[in-house]
Short mmCIF file of C-alpha atoms in Angstrom, two decimals:
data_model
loop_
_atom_site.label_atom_id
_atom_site.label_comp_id
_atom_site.label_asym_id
_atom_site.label_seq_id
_atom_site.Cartn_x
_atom_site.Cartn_y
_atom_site.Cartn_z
CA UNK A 17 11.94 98.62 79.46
CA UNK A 18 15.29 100.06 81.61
CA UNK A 19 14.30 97.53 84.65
CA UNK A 20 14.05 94.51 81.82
CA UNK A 21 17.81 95.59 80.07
CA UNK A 22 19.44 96.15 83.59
CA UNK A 23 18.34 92.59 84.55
CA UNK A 24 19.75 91.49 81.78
CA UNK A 25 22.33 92.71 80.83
CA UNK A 26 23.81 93.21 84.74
CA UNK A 27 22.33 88.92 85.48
CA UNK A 28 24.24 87.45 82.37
CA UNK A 29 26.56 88.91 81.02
CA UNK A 30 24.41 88.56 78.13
CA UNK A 31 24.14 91.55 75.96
CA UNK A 32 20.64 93.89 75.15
CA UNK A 33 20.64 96.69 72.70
CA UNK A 34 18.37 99.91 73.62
CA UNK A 35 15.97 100.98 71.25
CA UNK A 36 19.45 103.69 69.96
CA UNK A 37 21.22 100.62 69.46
CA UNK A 38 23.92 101.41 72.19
CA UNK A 39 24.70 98.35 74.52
CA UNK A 40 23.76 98.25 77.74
CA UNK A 41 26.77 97.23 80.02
CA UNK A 42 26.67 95.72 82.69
CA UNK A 43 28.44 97.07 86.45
CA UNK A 44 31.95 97.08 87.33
CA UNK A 45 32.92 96.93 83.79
CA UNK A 46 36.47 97.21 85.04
CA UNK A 47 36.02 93.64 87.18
CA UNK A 48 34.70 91.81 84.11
CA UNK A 49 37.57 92.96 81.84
CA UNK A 50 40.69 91.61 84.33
CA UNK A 51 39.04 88.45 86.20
CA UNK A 52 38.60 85.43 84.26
CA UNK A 53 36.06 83.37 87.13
CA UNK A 54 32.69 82.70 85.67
CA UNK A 55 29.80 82.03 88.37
CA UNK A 56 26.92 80.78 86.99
CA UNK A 57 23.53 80.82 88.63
CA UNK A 58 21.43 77.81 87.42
CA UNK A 59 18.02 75.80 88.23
CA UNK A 60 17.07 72.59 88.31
CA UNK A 61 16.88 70.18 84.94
CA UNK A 62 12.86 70.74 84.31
CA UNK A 63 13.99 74.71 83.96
CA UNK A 64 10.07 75.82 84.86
CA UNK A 65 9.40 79.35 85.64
CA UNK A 66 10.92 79.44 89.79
CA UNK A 67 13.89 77.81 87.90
CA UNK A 68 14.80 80.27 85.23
CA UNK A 69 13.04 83.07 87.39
CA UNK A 70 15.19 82.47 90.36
CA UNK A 71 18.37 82.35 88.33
CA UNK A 72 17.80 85.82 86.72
CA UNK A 73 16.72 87.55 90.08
CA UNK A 74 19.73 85.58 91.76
CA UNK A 75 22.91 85.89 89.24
CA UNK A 76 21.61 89.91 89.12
CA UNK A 77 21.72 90.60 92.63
CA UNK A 78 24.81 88.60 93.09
CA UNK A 79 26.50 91.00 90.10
CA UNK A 80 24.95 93.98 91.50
CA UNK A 81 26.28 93.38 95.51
CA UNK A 82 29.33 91.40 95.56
CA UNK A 83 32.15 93.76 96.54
CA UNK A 84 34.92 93.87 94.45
CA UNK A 85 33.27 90.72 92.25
CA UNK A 86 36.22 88.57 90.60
CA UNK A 87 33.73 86.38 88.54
CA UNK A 88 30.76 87.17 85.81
CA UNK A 89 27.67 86.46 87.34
CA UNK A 90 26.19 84.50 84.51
CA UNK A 91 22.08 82.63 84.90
CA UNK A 92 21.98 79.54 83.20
CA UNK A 93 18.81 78.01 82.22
CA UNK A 94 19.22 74.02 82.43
CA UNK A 95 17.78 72.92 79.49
CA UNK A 96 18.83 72.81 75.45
CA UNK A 97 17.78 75.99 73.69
CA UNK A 98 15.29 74.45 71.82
CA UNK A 99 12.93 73.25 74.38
CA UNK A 100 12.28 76.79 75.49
CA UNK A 101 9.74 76.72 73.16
CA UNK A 102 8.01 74.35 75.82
CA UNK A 103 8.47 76.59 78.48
CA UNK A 104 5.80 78.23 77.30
CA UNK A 105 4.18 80.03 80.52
CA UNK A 106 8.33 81.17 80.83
CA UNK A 107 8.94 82.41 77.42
CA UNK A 108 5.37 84.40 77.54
CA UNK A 109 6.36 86.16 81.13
CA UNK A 110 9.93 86.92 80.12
CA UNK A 111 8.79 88.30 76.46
CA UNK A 112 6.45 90.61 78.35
CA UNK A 113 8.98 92.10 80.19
CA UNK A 114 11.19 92.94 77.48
CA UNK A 115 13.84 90.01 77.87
CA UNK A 116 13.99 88.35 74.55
CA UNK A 117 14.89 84.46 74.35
CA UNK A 118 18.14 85.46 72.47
CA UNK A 119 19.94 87.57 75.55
CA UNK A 120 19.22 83.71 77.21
CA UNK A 121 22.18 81.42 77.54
CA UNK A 122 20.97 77.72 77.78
CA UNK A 123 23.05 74.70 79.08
CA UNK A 124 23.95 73.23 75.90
CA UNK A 125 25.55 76.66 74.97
CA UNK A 126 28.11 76.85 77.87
CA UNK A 127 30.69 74.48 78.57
CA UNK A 128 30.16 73.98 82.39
CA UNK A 129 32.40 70.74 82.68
CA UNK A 130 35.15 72.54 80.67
CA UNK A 131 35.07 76.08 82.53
CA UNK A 132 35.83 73.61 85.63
CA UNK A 133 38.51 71.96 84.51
CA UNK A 134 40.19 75.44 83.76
CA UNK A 135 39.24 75.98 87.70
CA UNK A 136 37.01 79.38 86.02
CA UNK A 137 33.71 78.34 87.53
CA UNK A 138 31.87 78.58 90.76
CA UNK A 139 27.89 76.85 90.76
CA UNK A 140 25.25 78.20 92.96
CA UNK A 141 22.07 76.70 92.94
CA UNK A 142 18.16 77.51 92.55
CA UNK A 143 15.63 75.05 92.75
CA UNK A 144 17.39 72.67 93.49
CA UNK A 145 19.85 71.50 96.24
CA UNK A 146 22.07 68.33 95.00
CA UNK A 147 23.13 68.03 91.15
CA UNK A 148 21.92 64.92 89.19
CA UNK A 149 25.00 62.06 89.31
CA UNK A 150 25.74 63.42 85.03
CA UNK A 151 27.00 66.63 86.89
CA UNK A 152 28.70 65.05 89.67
CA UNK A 153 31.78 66.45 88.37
CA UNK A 154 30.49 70.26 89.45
CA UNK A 155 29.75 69.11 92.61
CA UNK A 156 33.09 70.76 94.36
CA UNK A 157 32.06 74.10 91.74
CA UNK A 158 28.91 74.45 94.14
CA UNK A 159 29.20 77.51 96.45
CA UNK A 160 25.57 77.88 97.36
CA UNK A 161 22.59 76.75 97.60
CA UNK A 162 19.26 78.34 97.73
CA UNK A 163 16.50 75.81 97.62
CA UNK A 164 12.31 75.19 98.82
CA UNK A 165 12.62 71.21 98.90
CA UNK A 166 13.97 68.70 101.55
CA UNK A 167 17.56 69.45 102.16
CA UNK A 168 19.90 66.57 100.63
CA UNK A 169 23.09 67.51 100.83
CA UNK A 170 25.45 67.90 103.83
CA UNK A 171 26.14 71.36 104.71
CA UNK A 172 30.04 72.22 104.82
CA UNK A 173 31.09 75.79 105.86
CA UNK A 174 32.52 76.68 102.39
CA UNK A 175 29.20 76.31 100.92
CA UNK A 176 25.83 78.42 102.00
CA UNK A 177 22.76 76.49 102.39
CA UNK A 178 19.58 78.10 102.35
CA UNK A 179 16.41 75.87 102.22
CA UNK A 180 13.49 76.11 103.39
CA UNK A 181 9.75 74.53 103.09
CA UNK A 182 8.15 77.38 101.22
CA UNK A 183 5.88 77.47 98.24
CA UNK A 184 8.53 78.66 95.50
CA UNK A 185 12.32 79.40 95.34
CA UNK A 186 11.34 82.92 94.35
CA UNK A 187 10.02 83.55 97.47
CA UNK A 188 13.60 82.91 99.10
CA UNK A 189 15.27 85.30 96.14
CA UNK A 190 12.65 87.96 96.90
CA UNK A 191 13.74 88.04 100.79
CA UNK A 192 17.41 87.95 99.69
CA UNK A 193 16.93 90.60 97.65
CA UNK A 194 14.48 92.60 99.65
CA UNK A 195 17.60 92.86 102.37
CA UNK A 196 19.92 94.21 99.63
CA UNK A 197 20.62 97.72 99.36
CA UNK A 198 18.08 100.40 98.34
CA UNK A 199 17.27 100.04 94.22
CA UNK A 200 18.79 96.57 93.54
CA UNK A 201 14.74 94.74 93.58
CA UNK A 202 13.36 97.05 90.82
CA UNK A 203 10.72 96.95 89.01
CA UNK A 204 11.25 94.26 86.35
CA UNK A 205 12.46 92.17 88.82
CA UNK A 206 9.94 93.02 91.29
CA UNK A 207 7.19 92.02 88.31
CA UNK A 208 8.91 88.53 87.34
CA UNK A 209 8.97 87.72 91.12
CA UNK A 210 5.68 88.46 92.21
CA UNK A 211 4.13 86.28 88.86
CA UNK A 212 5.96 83.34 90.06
CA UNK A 213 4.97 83.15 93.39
CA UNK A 214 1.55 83.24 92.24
CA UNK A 215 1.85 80.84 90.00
CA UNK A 216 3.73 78.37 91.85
CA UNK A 217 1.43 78.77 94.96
CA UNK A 218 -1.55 78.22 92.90
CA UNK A 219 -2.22 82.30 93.18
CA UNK A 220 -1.82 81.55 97.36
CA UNK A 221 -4.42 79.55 97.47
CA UNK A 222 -4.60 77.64 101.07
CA UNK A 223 -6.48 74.50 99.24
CA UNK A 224 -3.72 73.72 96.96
CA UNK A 225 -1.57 73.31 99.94
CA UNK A 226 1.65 75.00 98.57
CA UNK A 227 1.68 78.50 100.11
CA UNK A 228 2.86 79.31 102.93
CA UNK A 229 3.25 82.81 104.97
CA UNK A 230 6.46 83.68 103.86
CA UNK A 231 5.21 82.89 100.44
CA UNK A 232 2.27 85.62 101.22
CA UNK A 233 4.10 87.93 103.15
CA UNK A 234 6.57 88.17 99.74
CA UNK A 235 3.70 89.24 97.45
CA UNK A 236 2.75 91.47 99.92
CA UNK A 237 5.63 93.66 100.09
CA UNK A 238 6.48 93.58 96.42
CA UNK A 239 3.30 94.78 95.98
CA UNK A 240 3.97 97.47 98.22
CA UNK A 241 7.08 98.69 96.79
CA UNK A 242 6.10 98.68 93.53
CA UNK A 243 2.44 100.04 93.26
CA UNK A 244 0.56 98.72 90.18
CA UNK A 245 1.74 95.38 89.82
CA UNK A 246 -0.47 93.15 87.53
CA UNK A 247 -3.25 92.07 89.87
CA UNK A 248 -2.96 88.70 91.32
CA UNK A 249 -6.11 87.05 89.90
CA UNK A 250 -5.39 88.68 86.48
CA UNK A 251 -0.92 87.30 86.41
CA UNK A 252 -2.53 83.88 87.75
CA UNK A 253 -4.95 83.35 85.13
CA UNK A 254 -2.71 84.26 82.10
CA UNK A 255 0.07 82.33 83.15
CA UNK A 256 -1.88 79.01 83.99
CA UNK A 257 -3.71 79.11 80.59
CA UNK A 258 -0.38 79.80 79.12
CA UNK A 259 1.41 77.26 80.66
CA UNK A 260 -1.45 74.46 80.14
CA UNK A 261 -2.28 75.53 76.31
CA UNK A 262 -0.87 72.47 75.29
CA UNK A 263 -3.58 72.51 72.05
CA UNK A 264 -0.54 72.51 69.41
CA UNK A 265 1.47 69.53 70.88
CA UNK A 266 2.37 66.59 69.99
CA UNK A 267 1.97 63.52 72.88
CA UNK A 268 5.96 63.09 72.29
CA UNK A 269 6.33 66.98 73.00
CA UNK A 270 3.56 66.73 75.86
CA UNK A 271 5.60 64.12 77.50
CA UNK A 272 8.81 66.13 77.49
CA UNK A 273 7.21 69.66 78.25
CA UNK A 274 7.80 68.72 82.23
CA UNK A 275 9.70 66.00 82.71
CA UNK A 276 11.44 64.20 85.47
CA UNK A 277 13.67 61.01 85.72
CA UNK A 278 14.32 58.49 88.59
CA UNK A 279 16.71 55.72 87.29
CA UNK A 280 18.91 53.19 88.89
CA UNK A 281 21.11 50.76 87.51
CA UNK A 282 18.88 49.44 85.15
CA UNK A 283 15.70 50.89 85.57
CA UNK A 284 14.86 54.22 83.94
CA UNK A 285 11.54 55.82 84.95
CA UNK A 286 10.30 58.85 83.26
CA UNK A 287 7.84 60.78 84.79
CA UNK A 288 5.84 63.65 83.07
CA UNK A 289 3.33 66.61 84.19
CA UNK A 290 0.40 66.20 81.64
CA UNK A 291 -2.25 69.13 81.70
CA UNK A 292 -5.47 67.76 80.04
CA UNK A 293 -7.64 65.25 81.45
CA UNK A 294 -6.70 61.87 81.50
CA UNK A 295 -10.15 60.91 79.16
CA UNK A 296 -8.70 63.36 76.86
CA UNK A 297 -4.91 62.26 77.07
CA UNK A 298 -6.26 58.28 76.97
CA UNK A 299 -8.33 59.25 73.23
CA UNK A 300 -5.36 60.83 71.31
CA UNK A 301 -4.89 59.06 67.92
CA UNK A 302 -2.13 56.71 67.95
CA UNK A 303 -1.41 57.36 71.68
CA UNK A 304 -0.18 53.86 72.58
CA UNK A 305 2.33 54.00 69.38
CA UNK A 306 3.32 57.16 70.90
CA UNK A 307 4.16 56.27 74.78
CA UNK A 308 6.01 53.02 72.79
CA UNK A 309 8.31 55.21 70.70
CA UNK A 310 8.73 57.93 73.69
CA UNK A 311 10.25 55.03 76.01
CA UNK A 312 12.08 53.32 73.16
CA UNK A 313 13.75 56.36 71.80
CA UNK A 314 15.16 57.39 75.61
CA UNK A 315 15.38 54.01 77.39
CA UNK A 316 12.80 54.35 79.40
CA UNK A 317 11.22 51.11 81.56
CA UNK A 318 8.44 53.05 81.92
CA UNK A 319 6.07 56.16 82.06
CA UNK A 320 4.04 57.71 84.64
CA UNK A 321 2.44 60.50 83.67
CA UNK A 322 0.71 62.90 86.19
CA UNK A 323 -2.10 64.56 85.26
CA UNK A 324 -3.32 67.63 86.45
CA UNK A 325 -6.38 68.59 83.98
CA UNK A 326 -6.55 73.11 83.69
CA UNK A 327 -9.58 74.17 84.81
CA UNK A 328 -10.51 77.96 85.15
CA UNK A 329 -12.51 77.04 88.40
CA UNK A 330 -9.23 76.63 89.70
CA UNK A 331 -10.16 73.42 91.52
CA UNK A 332 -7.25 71.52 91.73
CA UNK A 333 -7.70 67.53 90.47
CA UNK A 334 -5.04 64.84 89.85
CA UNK A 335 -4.99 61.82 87.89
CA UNK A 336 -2.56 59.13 87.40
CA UNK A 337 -1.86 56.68 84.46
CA UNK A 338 1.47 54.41 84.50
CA UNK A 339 2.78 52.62 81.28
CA UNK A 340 4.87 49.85 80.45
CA UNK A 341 5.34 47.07 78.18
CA UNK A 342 6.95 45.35 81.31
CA UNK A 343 4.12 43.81 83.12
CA UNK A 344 6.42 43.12 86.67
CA UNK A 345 7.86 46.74 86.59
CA UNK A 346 4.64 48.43 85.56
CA UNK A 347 2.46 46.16 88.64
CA UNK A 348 5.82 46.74 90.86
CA UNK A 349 4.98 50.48 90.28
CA UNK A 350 1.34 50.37 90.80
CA UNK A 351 1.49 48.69 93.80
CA UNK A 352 4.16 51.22 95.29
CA UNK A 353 1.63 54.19 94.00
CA UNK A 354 -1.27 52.30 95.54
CA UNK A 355 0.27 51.24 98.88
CA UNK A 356 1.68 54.46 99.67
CA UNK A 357 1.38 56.11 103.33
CA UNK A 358 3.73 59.28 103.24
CA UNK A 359 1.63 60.33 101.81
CA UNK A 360 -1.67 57.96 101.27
CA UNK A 361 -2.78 59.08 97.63
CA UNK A 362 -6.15 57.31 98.07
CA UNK A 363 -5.99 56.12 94.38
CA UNK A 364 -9.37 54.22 92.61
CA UNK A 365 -9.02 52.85 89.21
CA UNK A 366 -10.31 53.95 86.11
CA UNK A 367 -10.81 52.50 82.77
CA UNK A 368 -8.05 52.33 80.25
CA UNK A 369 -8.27 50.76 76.76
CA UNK A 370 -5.15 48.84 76.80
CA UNK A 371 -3.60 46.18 79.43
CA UNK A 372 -0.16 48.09 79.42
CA UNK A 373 -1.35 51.20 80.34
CA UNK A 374 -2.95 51.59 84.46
CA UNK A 375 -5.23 54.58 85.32
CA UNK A 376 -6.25 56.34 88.27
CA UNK A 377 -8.16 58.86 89.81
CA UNK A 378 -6.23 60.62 92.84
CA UNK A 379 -8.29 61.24 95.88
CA UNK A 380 -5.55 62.72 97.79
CA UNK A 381 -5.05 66.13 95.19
CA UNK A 382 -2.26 67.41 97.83
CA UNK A 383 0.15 64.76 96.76
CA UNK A 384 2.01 66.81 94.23
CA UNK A 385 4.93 65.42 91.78
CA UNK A 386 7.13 66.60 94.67
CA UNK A 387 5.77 64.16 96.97
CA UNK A 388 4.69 61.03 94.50
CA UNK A 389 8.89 61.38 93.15
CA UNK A 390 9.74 59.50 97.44
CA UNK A 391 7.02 56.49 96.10
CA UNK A 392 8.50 56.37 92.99
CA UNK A 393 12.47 56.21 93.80
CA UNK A 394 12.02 54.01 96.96
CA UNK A 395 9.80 51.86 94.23
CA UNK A 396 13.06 51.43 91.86
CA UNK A 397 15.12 50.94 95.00
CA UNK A 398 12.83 48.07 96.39
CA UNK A 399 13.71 44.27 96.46
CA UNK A 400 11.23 43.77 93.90
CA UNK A 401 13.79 45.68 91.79
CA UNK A 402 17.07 44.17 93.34
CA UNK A 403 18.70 47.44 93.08
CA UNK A 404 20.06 49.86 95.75
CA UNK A 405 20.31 53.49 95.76
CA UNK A 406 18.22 54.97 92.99
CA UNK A 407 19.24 58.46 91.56
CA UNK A 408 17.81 61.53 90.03
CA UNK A 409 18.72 62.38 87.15
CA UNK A 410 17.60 63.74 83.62
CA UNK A 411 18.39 62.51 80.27
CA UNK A 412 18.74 65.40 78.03
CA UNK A 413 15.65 65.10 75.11
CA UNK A 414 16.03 65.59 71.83
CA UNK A 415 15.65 68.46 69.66
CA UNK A 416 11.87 69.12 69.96
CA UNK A 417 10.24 69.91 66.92
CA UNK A 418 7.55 72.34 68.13
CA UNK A 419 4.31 72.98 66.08
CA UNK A 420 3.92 76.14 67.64
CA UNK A 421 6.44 77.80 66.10
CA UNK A 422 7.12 77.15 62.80
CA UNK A 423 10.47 77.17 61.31
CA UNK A 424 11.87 78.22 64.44
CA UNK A 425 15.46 79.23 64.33
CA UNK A 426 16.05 77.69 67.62
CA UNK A 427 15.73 74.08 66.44
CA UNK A 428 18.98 74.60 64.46
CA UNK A 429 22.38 73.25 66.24
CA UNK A 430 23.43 75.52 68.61
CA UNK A 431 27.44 75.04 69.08
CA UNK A 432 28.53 74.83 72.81
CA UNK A 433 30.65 77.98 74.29
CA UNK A 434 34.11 76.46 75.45
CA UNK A 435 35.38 78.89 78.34
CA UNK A 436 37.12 80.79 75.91
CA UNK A 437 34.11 81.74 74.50
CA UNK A 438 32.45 82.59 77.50
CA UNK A 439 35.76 84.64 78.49
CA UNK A 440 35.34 86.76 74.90
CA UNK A 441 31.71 87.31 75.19
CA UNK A 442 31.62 88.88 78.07
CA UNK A 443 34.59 90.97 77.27
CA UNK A 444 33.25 92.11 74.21
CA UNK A 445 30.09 93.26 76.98
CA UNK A 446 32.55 95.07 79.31
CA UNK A 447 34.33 96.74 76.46
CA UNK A 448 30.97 98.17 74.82
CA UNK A 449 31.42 96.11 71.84
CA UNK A 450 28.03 94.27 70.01
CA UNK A 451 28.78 90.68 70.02
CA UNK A 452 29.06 90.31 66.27
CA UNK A 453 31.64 93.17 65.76
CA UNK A 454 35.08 92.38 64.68
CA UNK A 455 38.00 91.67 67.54
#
């Protein structure tokens, strides 16, 4: 697929071989060969389809407009290589168009930290707008920001800031791109755009409460540009069964499939997407053993796991269960989930086998992760806690050993690109060379 190699190979610097074996190279070859600058184009730390979506479309416009580029416009997806696998709904959508997990360069395969202090890297980023306090070294790297949550950094005037309240951070790429010149959005693009709107407005469904017009008006006129389009119903579908198959996981591999972290001095609070019902989480064998060695093995205080049971009705339904073997955190916790006015979540308790473990049914099914994470920081942040200031951040999981894909090369070590690396590989691109061929 030409649209699927040109994303790639013109995003990334990454290299894709056509079906004669010759490598595609990317534009202003000349550029790559004399600059050394690396700008890397990279999502947020759960790496979900906007994330890694938005980064592609992004890093490939940026390569294919900026005049006289001095940098390699490289996407980054923020996550270890070998929890792609758990992507799953991402790694099915980019497959289909051609782009192969291999031509992807993961976080713990570039040396981001490392290209800065060589003062070789610029940061713009998707998905997000502030970097978690283990990359508060990058921050002065940042040089943009394009982002659909609550703005929480200051704007300067050496760093764009584009946010605003819309359903995904596609939907901002597609109207950046959509002003480009003529033949920049094509088709590939066009296709991996469109399916993540959908998905992440829950196919622009007004119930969910996600979409908004600019999120319609985006679909729209990608559909019109580019005439047979999978239809929206049919994209939806795939993907959400896709992304909630989790039939072949274990509960340790459930817990990190979406995963979010609030901590604070010394208070760690993991809190995880979970897409089967919570009667059906609550009666997997050795479940309790499970959340126990999950919290040990990262330091977590506790768990709350939000669960949002797939349904092909499409009627959307939350649930909440929070864990902890520390009764004051885990009440402290409740009673900031149950107490909560912005917004109310209308919570009613529900049975659970076991006294460490608190379930509910939420009334309120508007009150998405996005909106709960507020509760939960200001929770950590309380008196209660004696702590001030609680942070985002993720700690990195470990290597996931994924049932789904047996013997999967990408749960061996991956060694991390220094810049030099980095500066060789995509060389080697502008020069035409396969990246295994001799220097």
């Amino acid at each position: 697929m030409p649209g699927a190699r040109r994303l790639l190979a013109l995003a990334g610097g990454t290299w894709v071989t056509s079906g004669t074996g010759a490598s595609v190279l990317p534009p202003r070859q000349e550029h790559i060969q004399r600059q050394q600058e690396i700008h890397v184009v990279m999502g947020n730390e759960a790496c979900d389809l906007d994330s890694t979506v938005s980064a592609l479309a992004l890093a490939y416009f940026l390569a294919q407009t900026s005049p006289a580029p001095k940098a390699a416009f490289i996407p980054v997806l923020n996550i270890p290589r070998a929890d792609f696998p758990l992507r799953m709904e991402t790694a099915f959508l980019l497959r289909e168009q051609g782009i192969p997990a291999a031509s992807l360069i993961f976080r713990d395969e570039i040396d981001l930290a490392g290209l800065h202090r060589a003062g070789l890297l610029s940061l713009t980023l998707v998905d997000h707008n502030v970097l978690p306090s283990t990359d508060a070294a990058l921050e002065d790297a940042v040089v943009e920001v394009l982002d659909h949550r609550p703005l929480e950094r200051a704007r300067g005037p050496h760093c764009p800031v584009t946010v605003a309240l819309v359903g995904s951070c596609a939907t901002l790429v597609t109207e950046r791109m959509a002003q480009g010149p003529p033949g920049v959005l094509d088709r590939a693009t066009a296709t991996l755009l469109h399916a993540t709107i959908l998905l992440d407005s829950i196919n622009l469904s007004p119930a969910a409460g996600k979409v908004t017009p600019r999120d319609v008006a985006c679909v729209s006129l990608l559909e019109e540009r580019f005439p047979g389009l999978p239809a929206r119903d049919s994209i939806f579908r795939t993907l959400q069964a896709t992304k909630f198959d989790v039939s072949g996981l274990t509960t340790e591999q459930m817990l990190r499939k979406d995963l979010k972290v609030l901590s604070s001095d010394e208070l760690v609070l993991a809190i995880s997407a979970i897409y089967v019902d919570l009667e059906t989480f609550l009666r997997r064998p050795g479940l309790l053993q499970d959340l126990a060695a999950f919290c040990q093995a990262q330091g977590y205080t506790g768990l709350v796991a939000m669960i949002v049971p797939y349904n092909e009705s499409n009627v959307l339904t939350r649930q909440l269960m929070v864990y902890s073997q520390h009764e004051s955190f885990r009440s402290a916790v409740c009673r900031a989930l149950e107490e909560a006015t912005t917004p109310a979540l209308h919570l009613q308790l529900t049975p659970s086998p076991w006294s460490c473990v608190t379930a509910y049914s939420q009334g309120n099914a508007l009150a998405s992760r996005k909106k709960v994470l507020p509760i939960l920081r200001a929770a950590l942040a309380g008196p209660g806690a004696a702590l001030g200031g609680a942070e985002e951040e993720v700690v990195p999981p470990p290597t996931p050993m994924n049932s789904l894909v047996e013997e999967c090369p990408l749960a061996q070590a991956v060694p991390p690109l220094c810049p030099q690396d980095v500066l060789e590989r995509v060389s080697r691109i502008a020069a035409g060379q396969p990246p295994g061929s001799p220097k």
